[in-house]
Coordinates of C-alpha atoms and ligand atoms in Angstrom, one line a residue:
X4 CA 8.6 22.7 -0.3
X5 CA 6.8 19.8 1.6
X6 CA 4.4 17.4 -0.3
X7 CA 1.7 16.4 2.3
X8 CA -0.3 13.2 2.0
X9 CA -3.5 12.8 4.3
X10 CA -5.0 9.3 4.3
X11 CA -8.5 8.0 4.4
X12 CA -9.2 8.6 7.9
X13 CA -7.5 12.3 8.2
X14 CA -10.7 13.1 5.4
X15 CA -13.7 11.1 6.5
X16 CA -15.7 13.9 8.3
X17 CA -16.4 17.5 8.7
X18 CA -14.3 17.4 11.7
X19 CA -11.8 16.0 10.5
X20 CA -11.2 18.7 7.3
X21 CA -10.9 20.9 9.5
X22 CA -8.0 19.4 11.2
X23 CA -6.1 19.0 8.0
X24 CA -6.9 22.3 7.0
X25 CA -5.3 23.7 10.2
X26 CA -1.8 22.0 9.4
X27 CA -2.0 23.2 6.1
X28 CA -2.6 26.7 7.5
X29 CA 0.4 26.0 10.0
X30 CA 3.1 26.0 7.5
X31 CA 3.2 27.6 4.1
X32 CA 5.8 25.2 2.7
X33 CA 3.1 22.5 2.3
X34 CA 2.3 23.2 -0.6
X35 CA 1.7 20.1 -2.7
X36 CA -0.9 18.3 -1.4
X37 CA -2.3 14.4 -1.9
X38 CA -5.9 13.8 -0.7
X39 CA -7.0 10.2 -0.4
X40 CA -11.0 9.2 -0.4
X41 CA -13.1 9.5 2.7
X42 CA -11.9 6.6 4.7
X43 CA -13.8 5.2 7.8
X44 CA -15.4 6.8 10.5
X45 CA -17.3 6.0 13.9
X46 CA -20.4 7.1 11.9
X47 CA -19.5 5.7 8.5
X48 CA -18.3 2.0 8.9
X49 CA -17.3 1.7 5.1
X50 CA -14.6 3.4 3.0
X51 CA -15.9 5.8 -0.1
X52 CA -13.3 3.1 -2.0
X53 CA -15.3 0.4 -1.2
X54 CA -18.8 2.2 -1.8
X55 CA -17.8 3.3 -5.0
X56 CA -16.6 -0.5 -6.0
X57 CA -19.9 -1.5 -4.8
X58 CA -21.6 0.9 -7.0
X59 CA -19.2 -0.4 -9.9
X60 CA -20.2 -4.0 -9.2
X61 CA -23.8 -2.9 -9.2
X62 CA -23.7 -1.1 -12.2
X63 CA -21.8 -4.3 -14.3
X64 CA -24.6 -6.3 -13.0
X65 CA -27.4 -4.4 -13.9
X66 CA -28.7 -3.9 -10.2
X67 CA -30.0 -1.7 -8.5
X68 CA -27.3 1.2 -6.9
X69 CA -29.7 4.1 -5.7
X70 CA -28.9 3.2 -2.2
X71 CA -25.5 2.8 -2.7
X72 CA -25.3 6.3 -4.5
X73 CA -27.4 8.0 -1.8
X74 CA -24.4 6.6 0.5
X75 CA -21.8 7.9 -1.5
X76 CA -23.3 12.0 -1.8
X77 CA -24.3 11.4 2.2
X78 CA -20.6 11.0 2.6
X79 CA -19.6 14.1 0.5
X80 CA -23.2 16.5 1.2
X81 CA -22.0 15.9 4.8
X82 CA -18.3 17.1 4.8
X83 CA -19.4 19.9 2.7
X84 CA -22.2 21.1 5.0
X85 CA -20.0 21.2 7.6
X86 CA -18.2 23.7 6.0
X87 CA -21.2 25.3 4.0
X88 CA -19.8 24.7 0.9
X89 CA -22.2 26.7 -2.1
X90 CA -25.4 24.3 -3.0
X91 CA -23.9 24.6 -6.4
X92 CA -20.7 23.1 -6.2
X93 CA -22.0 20.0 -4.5
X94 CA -24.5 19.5 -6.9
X95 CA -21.7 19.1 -9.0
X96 CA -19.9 16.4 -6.7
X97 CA -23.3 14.6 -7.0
X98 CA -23.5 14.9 -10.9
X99 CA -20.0 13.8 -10.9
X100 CA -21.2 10.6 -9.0
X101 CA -24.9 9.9 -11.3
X102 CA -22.4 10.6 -14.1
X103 CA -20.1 8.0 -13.7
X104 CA -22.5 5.1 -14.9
X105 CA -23.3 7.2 -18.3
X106 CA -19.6 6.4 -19.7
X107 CA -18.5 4.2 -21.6
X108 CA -15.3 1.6 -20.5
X109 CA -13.6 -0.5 -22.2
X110 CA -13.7 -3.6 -19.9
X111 CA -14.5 -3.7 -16.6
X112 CA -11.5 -3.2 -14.8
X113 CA -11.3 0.3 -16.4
X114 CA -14.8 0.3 -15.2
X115 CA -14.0 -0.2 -11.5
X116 CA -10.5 2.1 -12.0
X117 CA -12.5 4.9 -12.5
X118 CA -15.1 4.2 -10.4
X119 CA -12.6 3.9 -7.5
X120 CA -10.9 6.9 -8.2
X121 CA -13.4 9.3 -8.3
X122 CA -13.1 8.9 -4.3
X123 CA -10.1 10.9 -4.2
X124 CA -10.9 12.8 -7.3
X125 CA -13.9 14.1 -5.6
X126 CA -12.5 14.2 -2.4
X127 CA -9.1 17.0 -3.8
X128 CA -12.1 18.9 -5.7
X129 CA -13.8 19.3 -2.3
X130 CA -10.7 20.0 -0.6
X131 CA -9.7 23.0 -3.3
X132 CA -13.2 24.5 -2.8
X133 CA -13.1 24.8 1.1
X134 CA -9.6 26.5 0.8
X135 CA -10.8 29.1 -1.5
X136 CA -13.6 29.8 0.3
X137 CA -11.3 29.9 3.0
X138 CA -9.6 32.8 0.9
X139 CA -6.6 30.6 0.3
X140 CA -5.0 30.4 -3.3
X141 CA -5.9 26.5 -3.6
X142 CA -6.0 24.7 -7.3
X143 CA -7.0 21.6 -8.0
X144 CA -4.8 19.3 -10.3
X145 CA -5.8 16.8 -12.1
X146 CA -3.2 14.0 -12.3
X147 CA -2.5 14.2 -16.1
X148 CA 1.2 13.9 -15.1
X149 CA 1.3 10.7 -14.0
X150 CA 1.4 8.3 -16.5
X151 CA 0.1 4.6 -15.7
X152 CA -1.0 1.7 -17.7
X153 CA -2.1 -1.8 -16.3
X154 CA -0.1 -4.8 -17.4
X155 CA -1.4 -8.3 -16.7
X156 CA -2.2 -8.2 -12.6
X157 CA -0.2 -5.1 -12.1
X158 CA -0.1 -1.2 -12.6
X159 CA 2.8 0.1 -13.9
X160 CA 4.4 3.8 -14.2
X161 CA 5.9 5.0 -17.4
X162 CA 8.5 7.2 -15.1
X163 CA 9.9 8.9 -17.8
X164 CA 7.4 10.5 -19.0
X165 CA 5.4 11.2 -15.5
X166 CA 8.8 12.9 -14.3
X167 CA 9.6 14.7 -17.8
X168 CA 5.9 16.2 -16.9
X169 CA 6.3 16.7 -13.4
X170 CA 9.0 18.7 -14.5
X171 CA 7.8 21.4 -16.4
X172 CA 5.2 22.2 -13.5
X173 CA 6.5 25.6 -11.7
X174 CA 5.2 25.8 -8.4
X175 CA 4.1 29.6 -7.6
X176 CA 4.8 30.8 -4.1
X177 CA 1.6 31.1 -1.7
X178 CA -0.5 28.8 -3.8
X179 CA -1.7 25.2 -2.8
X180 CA -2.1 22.6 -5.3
X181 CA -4.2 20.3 -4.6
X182 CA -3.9 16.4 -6.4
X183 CA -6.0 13.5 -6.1
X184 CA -3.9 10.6 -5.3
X185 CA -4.5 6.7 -6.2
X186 CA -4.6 7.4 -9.8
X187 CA -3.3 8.5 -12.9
X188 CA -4.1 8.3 -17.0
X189 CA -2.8 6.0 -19.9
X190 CA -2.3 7.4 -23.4
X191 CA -5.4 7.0 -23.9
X192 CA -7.1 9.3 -20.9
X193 CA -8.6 6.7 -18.9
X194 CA -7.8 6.6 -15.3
X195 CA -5.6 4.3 -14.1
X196 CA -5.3 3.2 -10.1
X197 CA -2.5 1.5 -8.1
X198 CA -3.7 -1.4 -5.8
X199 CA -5.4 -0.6 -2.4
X200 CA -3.8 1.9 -0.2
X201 CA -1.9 3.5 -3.6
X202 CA -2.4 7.1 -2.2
X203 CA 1.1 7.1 -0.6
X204 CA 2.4 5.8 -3.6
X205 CA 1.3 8.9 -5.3
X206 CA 2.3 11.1 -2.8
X207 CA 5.9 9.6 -3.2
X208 CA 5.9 10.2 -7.1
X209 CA 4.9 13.8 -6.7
X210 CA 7.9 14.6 -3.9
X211 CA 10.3 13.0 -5.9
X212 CA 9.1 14.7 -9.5
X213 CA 8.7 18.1 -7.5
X214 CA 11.6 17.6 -5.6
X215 CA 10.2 18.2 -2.2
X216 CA 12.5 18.5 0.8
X217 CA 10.4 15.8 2.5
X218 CA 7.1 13.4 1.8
X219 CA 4.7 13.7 4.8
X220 CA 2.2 11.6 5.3
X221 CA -0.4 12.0 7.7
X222 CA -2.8 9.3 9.3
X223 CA -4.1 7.9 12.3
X224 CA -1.6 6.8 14.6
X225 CA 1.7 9.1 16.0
X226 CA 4.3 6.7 14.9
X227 CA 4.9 3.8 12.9
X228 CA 5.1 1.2 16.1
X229 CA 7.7 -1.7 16.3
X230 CA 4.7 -4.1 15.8
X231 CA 1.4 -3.9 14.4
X232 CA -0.7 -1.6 17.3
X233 CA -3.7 -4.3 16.8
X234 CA -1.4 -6.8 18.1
X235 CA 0.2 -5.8 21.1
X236 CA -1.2 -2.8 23.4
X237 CA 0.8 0.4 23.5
X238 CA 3.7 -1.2 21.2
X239 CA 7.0 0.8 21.1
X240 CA 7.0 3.6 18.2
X241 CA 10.0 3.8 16.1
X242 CA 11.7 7.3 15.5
X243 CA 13.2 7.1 12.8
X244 CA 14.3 4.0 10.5
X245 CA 16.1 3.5 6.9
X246 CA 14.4 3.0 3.7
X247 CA 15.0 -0.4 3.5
X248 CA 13.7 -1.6 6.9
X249 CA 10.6 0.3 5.8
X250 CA 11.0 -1.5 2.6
X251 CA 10.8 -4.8 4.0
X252 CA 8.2 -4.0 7.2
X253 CA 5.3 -2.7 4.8
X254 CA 6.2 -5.4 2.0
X255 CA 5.3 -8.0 5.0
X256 CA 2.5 -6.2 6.7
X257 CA 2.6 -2.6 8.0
X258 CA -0.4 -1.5 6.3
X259 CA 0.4 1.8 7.4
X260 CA 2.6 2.7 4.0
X261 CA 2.5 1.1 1.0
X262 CA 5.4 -0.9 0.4
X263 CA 5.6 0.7 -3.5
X264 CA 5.9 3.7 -2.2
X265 CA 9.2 3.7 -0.8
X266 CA 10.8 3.5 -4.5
X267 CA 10.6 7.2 -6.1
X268 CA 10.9 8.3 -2.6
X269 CA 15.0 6.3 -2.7
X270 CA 15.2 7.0 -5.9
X271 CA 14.8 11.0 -5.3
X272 CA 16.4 10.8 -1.6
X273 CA 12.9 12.8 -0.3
X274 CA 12.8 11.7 3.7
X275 CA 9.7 10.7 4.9
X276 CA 8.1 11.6 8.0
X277 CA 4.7 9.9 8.7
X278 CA 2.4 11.5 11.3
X279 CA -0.9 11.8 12.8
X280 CA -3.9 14.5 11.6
X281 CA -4.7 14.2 15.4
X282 CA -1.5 14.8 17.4
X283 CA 0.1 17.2 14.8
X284 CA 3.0 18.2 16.9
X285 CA 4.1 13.9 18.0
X286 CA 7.2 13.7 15.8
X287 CA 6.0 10.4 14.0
X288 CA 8.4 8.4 12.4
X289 CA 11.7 9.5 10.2
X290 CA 12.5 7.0 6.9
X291 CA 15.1 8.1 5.2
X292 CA 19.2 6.5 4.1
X293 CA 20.9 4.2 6.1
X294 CA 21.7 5.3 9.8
X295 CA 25.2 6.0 9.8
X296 CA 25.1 4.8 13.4
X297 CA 24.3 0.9 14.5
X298 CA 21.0 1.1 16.5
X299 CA 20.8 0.1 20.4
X300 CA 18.1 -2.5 19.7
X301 CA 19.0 -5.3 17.0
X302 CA 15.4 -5.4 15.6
X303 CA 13.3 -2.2 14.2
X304 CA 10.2 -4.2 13.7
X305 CA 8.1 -7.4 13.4
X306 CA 5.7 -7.5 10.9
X307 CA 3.2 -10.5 9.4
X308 CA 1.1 -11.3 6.4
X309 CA -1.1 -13.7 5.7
X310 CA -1.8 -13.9 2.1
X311 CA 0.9 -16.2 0.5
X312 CA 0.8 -20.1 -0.8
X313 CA 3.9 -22.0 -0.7
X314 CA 4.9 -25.1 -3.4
X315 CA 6.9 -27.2 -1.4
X316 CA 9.3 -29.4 -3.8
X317 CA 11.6 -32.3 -2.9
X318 CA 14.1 -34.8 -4.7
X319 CA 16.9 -36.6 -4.2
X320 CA 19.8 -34.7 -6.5
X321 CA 18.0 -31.7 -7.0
X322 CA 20.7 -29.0 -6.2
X323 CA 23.0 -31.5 -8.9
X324 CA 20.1 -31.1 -11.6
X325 CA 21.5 -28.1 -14.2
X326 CA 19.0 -25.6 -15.5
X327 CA 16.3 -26.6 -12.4
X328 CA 15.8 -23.1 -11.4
X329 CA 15.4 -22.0 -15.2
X330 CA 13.3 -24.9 -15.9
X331 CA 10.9 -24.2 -12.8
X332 CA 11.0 -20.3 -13.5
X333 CA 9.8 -21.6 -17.4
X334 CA 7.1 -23.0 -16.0
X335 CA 5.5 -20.2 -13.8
X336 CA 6.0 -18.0 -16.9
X337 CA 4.0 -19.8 -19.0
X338 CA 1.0 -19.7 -16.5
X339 CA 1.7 -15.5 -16.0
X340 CA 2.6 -16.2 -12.8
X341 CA 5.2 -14.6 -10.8
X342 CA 6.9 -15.8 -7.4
X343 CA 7.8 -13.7 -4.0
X344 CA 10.5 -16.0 -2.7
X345 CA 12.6 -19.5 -3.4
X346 CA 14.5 -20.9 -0.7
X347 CA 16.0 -23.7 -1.2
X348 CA 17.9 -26.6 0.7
X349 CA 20.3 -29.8 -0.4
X350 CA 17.5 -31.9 -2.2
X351 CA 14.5 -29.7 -1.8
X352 CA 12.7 -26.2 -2.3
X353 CA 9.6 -24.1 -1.7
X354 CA 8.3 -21.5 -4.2
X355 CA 6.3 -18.9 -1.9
X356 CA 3.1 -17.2 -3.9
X357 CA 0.9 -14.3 -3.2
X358 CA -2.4 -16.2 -2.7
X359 CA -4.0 -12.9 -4.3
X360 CA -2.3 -13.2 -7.2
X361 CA -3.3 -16.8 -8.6
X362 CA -6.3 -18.6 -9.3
X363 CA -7.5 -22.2 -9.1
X364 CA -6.0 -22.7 -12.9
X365 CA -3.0 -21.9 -12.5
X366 CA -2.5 -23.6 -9.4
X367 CA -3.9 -27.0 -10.7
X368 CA -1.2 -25.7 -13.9
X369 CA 2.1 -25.2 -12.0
X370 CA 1.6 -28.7 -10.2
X371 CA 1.1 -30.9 -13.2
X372 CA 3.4 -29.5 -15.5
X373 CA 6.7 -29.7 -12.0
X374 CA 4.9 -33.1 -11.5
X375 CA 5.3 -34.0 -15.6
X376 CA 9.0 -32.3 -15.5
X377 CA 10.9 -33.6 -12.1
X378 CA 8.5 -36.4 -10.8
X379 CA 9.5 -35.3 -7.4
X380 CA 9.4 -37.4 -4.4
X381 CA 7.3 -35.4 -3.0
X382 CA 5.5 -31.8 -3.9
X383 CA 2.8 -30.5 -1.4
X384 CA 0.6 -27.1 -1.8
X385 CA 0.4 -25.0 1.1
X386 CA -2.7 -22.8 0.2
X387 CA -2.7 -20.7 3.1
X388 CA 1.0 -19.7 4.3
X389 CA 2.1 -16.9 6.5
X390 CA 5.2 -14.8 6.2
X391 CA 6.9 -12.9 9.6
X392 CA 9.4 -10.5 8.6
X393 CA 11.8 -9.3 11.7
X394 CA 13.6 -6.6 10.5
X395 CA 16.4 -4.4 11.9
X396 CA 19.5 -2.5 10.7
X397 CA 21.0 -4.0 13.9
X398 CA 20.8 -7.5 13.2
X399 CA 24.3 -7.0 10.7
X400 CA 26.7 -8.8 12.2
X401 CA 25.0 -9.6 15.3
X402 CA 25.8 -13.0 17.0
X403 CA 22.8 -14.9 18.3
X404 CA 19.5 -13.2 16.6
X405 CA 17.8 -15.6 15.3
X406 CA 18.3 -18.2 18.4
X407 CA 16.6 -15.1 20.4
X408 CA 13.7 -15.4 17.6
X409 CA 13.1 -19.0 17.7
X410 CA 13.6 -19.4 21.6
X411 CA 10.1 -17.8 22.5
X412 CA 8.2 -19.9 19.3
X413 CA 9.7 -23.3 20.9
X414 CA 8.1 -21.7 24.1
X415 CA 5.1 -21.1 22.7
X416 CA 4.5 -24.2 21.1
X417 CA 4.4 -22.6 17.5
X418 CA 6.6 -24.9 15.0
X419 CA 8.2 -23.4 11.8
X420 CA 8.2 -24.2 7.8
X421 CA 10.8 -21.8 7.1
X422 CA 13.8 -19.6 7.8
X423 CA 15.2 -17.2 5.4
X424 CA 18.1 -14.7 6.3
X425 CA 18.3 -12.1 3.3
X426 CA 21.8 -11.1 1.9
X427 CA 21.7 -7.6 3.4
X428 CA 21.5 -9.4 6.8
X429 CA 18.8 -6.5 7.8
X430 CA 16.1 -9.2 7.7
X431 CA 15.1 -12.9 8.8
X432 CA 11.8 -14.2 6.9
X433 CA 9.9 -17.2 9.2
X434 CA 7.4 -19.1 7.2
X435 CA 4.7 -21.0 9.2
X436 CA 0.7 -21.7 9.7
X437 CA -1.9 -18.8 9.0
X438 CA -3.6 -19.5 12.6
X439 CA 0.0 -19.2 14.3
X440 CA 1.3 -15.9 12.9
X441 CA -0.3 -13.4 15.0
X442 CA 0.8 -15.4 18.4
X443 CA 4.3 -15.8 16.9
X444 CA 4.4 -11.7 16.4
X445 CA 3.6 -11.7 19.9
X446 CA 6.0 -13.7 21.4
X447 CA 8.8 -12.4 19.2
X448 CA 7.8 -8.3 20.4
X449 CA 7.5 -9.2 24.1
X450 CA 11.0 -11.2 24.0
X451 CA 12.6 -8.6 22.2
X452 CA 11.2 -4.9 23.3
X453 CA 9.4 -6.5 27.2
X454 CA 12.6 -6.4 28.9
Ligands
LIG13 N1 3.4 -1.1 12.7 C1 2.4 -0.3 12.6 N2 2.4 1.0 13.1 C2 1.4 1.8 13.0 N3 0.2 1.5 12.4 C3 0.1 0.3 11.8 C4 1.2 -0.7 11.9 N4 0.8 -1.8 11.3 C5 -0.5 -1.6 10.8 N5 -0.9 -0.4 11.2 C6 -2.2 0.2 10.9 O1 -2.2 1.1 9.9 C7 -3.2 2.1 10.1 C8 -3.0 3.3 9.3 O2 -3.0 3.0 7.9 P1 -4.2 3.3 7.0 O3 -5.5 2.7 7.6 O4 -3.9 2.9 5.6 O5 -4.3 4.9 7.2 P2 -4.8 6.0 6.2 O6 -6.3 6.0 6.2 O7 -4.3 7.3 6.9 O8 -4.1 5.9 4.9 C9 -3.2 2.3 11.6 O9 -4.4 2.7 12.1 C10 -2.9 0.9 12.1 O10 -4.0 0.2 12.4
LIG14 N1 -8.8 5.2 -1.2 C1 -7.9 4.2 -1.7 C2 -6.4 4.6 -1.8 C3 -5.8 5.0 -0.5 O1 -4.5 5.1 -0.5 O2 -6.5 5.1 0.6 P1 -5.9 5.3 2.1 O3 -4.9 6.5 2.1 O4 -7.1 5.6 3.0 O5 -5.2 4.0 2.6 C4 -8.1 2.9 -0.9 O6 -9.0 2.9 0.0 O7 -7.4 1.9 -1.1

C-alpha cells in the first residue's frame, strides 16, 4: 500500500484534478490519500490557505468578508464544474464556508486553525465526491486519528495515541480513503494545524501509522534539485538521498518538504519518493536510510534561509566560567524562548534565533538580563541573519571541503559570521548577511556541480 500526498498546486484547478485522479487510477496500491488546499494557479494568484486566513482576520475584526468568501467558493464552484459535480453537494462546500463564522472558538488561534483547515477539509470532501462519481469506491476520512494540541509557539502530536488509532483502521482492498491533511483534533474536538506547508507532515504520520511501503508526495517540480530551482536555472536534480541530508536541506530552506516531516517517516523506515503531478513517469527523488555506498559528489545540496537573529556574546574567560551555558540556557527559558544553534569559540559565542519565533519583548528581555548576568565586553544583536546549509553524505571524511566552500565567497566578495561543521560531518552551517545569502548559494552550486 502507497500513501500519496498531492500538494497545493497538484489541486488548484479543474485541470489539474484531473491529473491526480489519473495517477490514482494508474495504480491500485495508492490507496491512502493526503489532499492539501487549492494552492496557486496562473488564474488564481493566492492560496485557499491564505484566503481562508484572510477571511479569519476579517471575521476577528468585525469587517467585511463577502468578497473574500465569494473568492473562496469561486475557487471550489470552479474545480467542481469542471467535473460537474451535483449542484447539491457544492452547496454544501459553500455552507461549509458561510458556516464557519457561526461557531464559536475559544481564542483566536483556534479561530484561524480551523479556518485554515477547512482548505484541505474541503478540498478531500471534493476529492471523495469526484471519485464516486467516477464509480470509484472513494471515502472520505476525517482526521479524528491524529491527535494534536498546541503548546506555547508550537504544535505537538500525542503519537501514542494517533498511532494506537491509526492502528485499529483496516484498510479494505479496492477502496480509496481519502484524508485531509494539515490538521488534526485535541481532546477536546477542535482542529488543530501544523505550521505552513504541514500537509507532508501528515502524509508522513499516516505512512508510518498505516505502514505504507512508501510516502509519495507529489508536487510541482520532477526532482528535489541540488539547489533551490529559483536560484540557479536548470539546477542538477538529486536521485535519491538519506533521510538525514533531507533532514538538514528542508530544516535550512527546501521548501519543497517540510522539514517535520521526515520524523515518523525514520521512525517507521517508509521511503519517500517525491514527484511531479505533471511528469508522472520522471523518477523524482528517493529519501530513504543511509546510502550504504559513498556518493561520487561530496555535496547533495545547498540550501539557505533567511529568517534567523543571532546574539553575538564576547568575554575574556568565558569558556573558564562554570555553569555559563546553564546560566544563558536559564535565561532564554524564562522568556519561552528557545534557540536553533550555539557555537561557540575561546572567549566568545553566538546564540542563533528563529526571527519568527520572538518578539520585540523578549528580545529587549534576553539582552538585559546576559547584560545584568556576564557584563560582557561586548554583546551585539544581529536582527536579520542568514543560515546556508551545504549538505552531503560525501563530505565524511573528505579532505579539503570547506576550503572549496569558502574559495568562491572570498571570490565573490561575500565575507562570513560563522562556520559550523556538525558532529555527523554530513553538514557545514555558514552564517552571514541576509542581502548576501542568495549570491553565496550561487557561487557555492556553480563551484561545486559547473565543472
Ligand atoms: N531544492 C529544491 N528542489 C525543488 N524545489 C524546490 C527546492 N527548493 C525550493 N523549492 C520549491 O518548492 C516548490 C514545491 O513546494 P510547494 O510549493 O510547497 O509545493 P506543493 O504545493 O506541491 O506542496 C517548488 O515549486 C520550488 O519552487
Ligand atoms: N495548505 C497549507 C498546508 C500545505 O501543506 O500546503 P502545500 O501542500 O500546498 O504546501 C498551506 O498552505 O500551508
Amino acid at each position: 500500500m502507497k500513501v500519496i500526498k498531492f500538494g497545493g498546486s497538484s489541486l488548484a484547478t479543474g485541470p489539474q484534478f484531473q491529473r491526480v485522479i489519473d495517477i490514482l487510477q494508474a495504480d491500485p496500491d495508492r490507496q491512502v490519500v493526503v489532499t492539501s488546499a487549492p494552492g496557486k494557479a496562473k488564474e488564481f494568484p493566492v492560496k485557499v490557505t491564505d484566503l481562508l486566513l484572510k477571511y479569519a482576520d476579517q471575521a476577528i475584526a468585525d469587517e467585511d468578508f463577502s468578497e473574500t468568501v465569494r473568492a473562496l467558493k469561486n475557487r471550489y464552484g470552479s474545480i467542481a464544474q469542471y467535473f460537474h459535480v451535483d449542484k447539491w453537494e457544492i452547496q454544501d462546500l459553500y455552507a461549509q464556508i458561510d458556516d464557519l463564522n457561526n461557531h464559536h472558538y475559544p481564542t483566536y488561534r483556534y479561530l484561524r486553525a480551523a479556518f485554515a483547515a477547512h482548505g484541505e477539509y474541503l478540498n478531500a470532501q471534493l476529492l471523495t465526491m469526484i471519485l464516486k462519481a467516477l464509480g470509484e469506491d472513494a471515502r472520505f476520512m476525517d482526521p479524528r486519528q491524529i491527535h494534536l494540541h498546541f503548546e506555547g509557539r508550537n504544535t505537538v502530536l500525542d503519537e501514542e495515541a494517533t498511532y494506537d488509532a491509526l492502528g485499529q483502521i483496516k484498510l479494505e482492498d479496492g477502496v480509496r480513503y481519502i484524508f485531509p491533511g494539515f490538521f488534526g483534533y485535541n481532546h477536546e474536538g477542535r482542529m488543530v494545524t501544523f505550521d505552513r506547508g504541514g500537509s507532508d507532515i501528515t502524509g508522513a504520520i499516516l505512512a508510518k501509522g498505516l505502514k505504507a511501503d512508501v510516502y509519495e508526495n507529489f508536487t510541482d517540480v520532477s526532482a528535489i534539485y541540488a539547489v533551490n530551482p529559483n536560484l540557479v536555472d536548470h539546477p542538477r536534480a538529486i536521485h535519491s538521498m538519506s533521510y538525514n541530508e533531507m533532514r538538514e536541506l528542508s530544516y535550512a530552506g527546501f521548501a519543497v518538504f517540510h522539514d517535520e516531516a521526515i520524523i515518523p517517516a525514520i521512525k517507521g523506515q517508509i521511503p519517500i519518493n517525491i514527484k511531479n503531478t505533471n511528469d508522472p513517469s520522471a523518477p523524482g527523488t528517493w529519501i530513504g536510510p543511509s546510502k550504504e555506498q559513498k556518493s561520487e559528489e561530496p555535496i547533495t545540496g545547498i540550501a539557505a534561509s533567511k529568517h534567523f537573529a543571532a546574539l553575538y556574546i564576547h568575554r575574556y574567560l568565558l569558556n573558564k566560567g562554570i555553569g555559563v551555558t546553564l546560566r544563558l540556557l536559564q535565561i532564554l527559558n524564562r522568556h519561552h524562548v528557545s534557540y536553533e544553534h550555539m557555537p561557540s569559540g575561546v572567549d566568545d559565542l553566538t546564540i542563533i534565533f528563529d526571527r519568527d519565533q520572538l518578539n520585540d519583548e523578549q528580545i529587549e528581555g534576553i539582552q538585559t538580563d546576559i547584560q545584568n548576568e556576564f557584563h560582557p565586553d561586548t554583546m551585539t544583536w544581529h536582527d536579520n541573519f542568514a543560515l546556508i546549509m551545504i549538505v552531503g553524505q560525501g563530505m565524511v571524511g573528505r579532505v579539503g571541503t570547506l576550503t572549496e566552500i569558502v574559495t568562491p565567497l572570498k571570490e565573490a566578495g561575500i565575507s562570513l559570521g560563522m562556520v559550523n561543521q556538525g558532529a555527523s560531518e554530513i553538514s557545514i552551517m555558514l552564517g552571514l548577511e541576509p542581502k548576501d545569502a542568495d549570491a553565496a548559494v550561487q557561487a557555492i552550486y556553480h563551484h561545486f556541480f559547473d565543472k
